[in-house]
Coordinates of C-alpha atoms in Angstrom, one line a residue:
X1 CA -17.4 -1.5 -10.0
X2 CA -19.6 -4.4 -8.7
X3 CA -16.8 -7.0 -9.2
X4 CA -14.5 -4.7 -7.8
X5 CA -16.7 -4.2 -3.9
X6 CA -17.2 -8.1 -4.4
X7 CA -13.2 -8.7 -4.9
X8 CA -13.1 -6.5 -1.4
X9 CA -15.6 -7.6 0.7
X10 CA -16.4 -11.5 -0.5
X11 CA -13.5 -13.3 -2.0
X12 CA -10.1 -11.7 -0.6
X13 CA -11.8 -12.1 3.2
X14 CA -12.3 -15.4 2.3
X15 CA -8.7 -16.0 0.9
X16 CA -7.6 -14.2 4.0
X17 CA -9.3 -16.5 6.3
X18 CA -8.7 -19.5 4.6
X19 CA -4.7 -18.7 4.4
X20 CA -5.0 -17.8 8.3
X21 CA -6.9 -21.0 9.0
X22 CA -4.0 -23.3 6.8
X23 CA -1.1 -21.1 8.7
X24 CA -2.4 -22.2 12.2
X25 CA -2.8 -25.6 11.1
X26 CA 0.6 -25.6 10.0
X27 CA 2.3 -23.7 12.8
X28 CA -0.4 -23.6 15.3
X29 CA -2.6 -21.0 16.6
X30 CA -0.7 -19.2 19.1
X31 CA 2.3 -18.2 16.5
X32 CA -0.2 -17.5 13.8
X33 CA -1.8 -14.9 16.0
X34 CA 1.6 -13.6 17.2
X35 CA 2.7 -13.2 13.1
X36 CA -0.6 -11.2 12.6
X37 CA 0.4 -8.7 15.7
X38 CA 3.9 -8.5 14.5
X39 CA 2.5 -7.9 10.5
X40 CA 0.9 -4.9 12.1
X41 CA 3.0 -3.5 14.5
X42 CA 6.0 -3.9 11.9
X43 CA 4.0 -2.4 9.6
X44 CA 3.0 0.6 11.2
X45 CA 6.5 1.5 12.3
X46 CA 7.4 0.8 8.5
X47 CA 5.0 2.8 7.0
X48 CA 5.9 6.3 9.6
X49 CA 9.5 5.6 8.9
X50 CA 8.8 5.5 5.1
X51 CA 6.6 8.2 5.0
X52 CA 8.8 10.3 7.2
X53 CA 11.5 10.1 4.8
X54 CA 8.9 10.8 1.8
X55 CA 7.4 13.8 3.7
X56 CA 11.0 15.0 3.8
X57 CA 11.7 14.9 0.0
X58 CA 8.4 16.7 -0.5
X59 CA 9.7 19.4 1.5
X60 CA 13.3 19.8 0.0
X61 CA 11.2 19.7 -3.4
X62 CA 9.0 22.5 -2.9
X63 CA 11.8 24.3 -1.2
X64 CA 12.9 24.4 -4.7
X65 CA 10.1 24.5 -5.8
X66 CA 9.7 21.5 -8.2
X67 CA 6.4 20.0 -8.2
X68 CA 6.9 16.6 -6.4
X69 CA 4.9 14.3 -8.6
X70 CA 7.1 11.4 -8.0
X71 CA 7.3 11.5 -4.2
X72 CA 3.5 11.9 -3.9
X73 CA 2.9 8.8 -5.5
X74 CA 5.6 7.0 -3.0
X75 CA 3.0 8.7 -0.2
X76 CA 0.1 7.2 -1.8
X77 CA 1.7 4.0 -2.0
X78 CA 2.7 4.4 1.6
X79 CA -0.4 5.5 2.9
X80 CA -2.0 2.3 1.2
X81 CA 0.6 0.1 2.4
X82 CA 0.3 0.6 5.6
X83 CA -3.3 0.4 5.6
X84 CA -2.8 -3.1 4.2
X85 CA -0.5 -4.1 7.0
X86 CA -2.9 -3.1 9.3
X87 CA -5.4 -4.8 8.4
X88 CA -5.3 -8.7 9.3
X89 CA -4.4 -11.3 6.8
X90 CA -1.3 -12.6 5.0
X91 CA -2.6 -11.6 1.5
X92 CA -3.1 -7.7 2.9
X93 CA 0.6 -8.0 4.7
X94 CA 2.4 -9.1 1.3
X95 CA 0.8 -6.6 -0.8
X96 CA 1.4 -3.9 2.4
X97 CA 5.0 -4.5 2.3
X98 CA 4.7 -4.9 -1.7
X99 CA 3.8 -0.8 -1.3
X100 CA 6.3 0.3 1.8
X101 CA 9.7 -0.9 0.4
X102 CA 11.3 1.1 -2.2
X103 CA 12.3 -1.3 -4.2
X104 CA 9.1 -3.5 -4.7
X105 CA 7.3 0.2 -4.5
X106 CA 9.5 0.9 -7.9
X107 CA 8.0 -1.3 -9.6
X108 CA 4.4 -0.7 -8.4
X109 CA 4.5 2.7 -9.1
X110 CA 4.2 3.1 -13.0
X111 CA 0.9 1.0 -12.9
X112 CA 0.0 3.8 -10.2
X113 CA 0.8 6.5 -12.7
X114 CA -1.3 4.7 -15.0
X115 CA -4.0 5.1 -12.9
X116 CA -4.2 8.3 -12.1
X117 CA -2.9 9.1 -16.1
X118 CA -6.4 7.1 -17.1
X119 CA -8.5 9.3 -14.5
X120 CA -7.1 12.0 -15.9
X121 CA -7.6 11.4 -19.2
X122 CA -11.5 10.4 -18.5
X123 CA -11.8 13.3 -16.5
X124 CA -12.8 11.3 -12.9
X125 CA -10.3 13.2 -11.4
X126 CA -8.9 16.9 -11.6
X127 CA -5.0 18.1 -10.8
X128 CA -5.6 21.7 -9.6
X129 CA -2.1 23.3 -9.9

């Protein structure tokens, strides 16, 4: 857990920086700041679109009601997404869009799955049905 919070708060702040500090050396300052805003602003309208149209399979789902497993992990990948695009940084708005398009988000989700299958299995987290 400690190398995780020093991942987090130490060395991907520090990639961050560095990458924004090599970016406006490269293209200058006032388009680097300009790609940051747009990052965000792109990604926030991303991430309501894409959850919009998630939110709307969840409800034709349980219309039927089928549990929708595999739509709640496309919300939890866009809720984390969009997070990531918020915040600034190139690193954060790669992995962001990484989690918001489908098609990168297919291949993201089975380690999600994994995830939550290990919680599970250690019982650090509990499905109530």
């Amino acid at each position: 857990m400690l190398r995780i919070l020093l991942l987090l708060f130490v060395v991907m702040p520090a990639c961050e920086l560095g990458l924004m500090i090599y970016f406006g050396k490269m293209i200058g300052l006032l388009p680097t700041i300009m790609l940051i805003i747009a990052t965000g602003i792109g990604g926030a309208y991303l991430a309501k679109y894409q959850g919009l149209i998630v939110w709307q399979k969840v409800q034709r789902q349980l219309a039927r009601g089928i549990m929708p497993g595999d739509e709640m992990v496309d919300g939890i990948s866009i809720l984390a997404g969009g997070v990531l695009l918020l915040a600034p940084g190139f690193i954060s708005d790669l992995a962001g869009l990484l989690l918001l398009l489908p098609p990168t988000r297919a291949l993201v989700k089975p380690l999600i799955r994994k995830l939550f299958r290990k919680k599970i299995d250690r019982n650090t987290i509990t499905i109530i049905q």
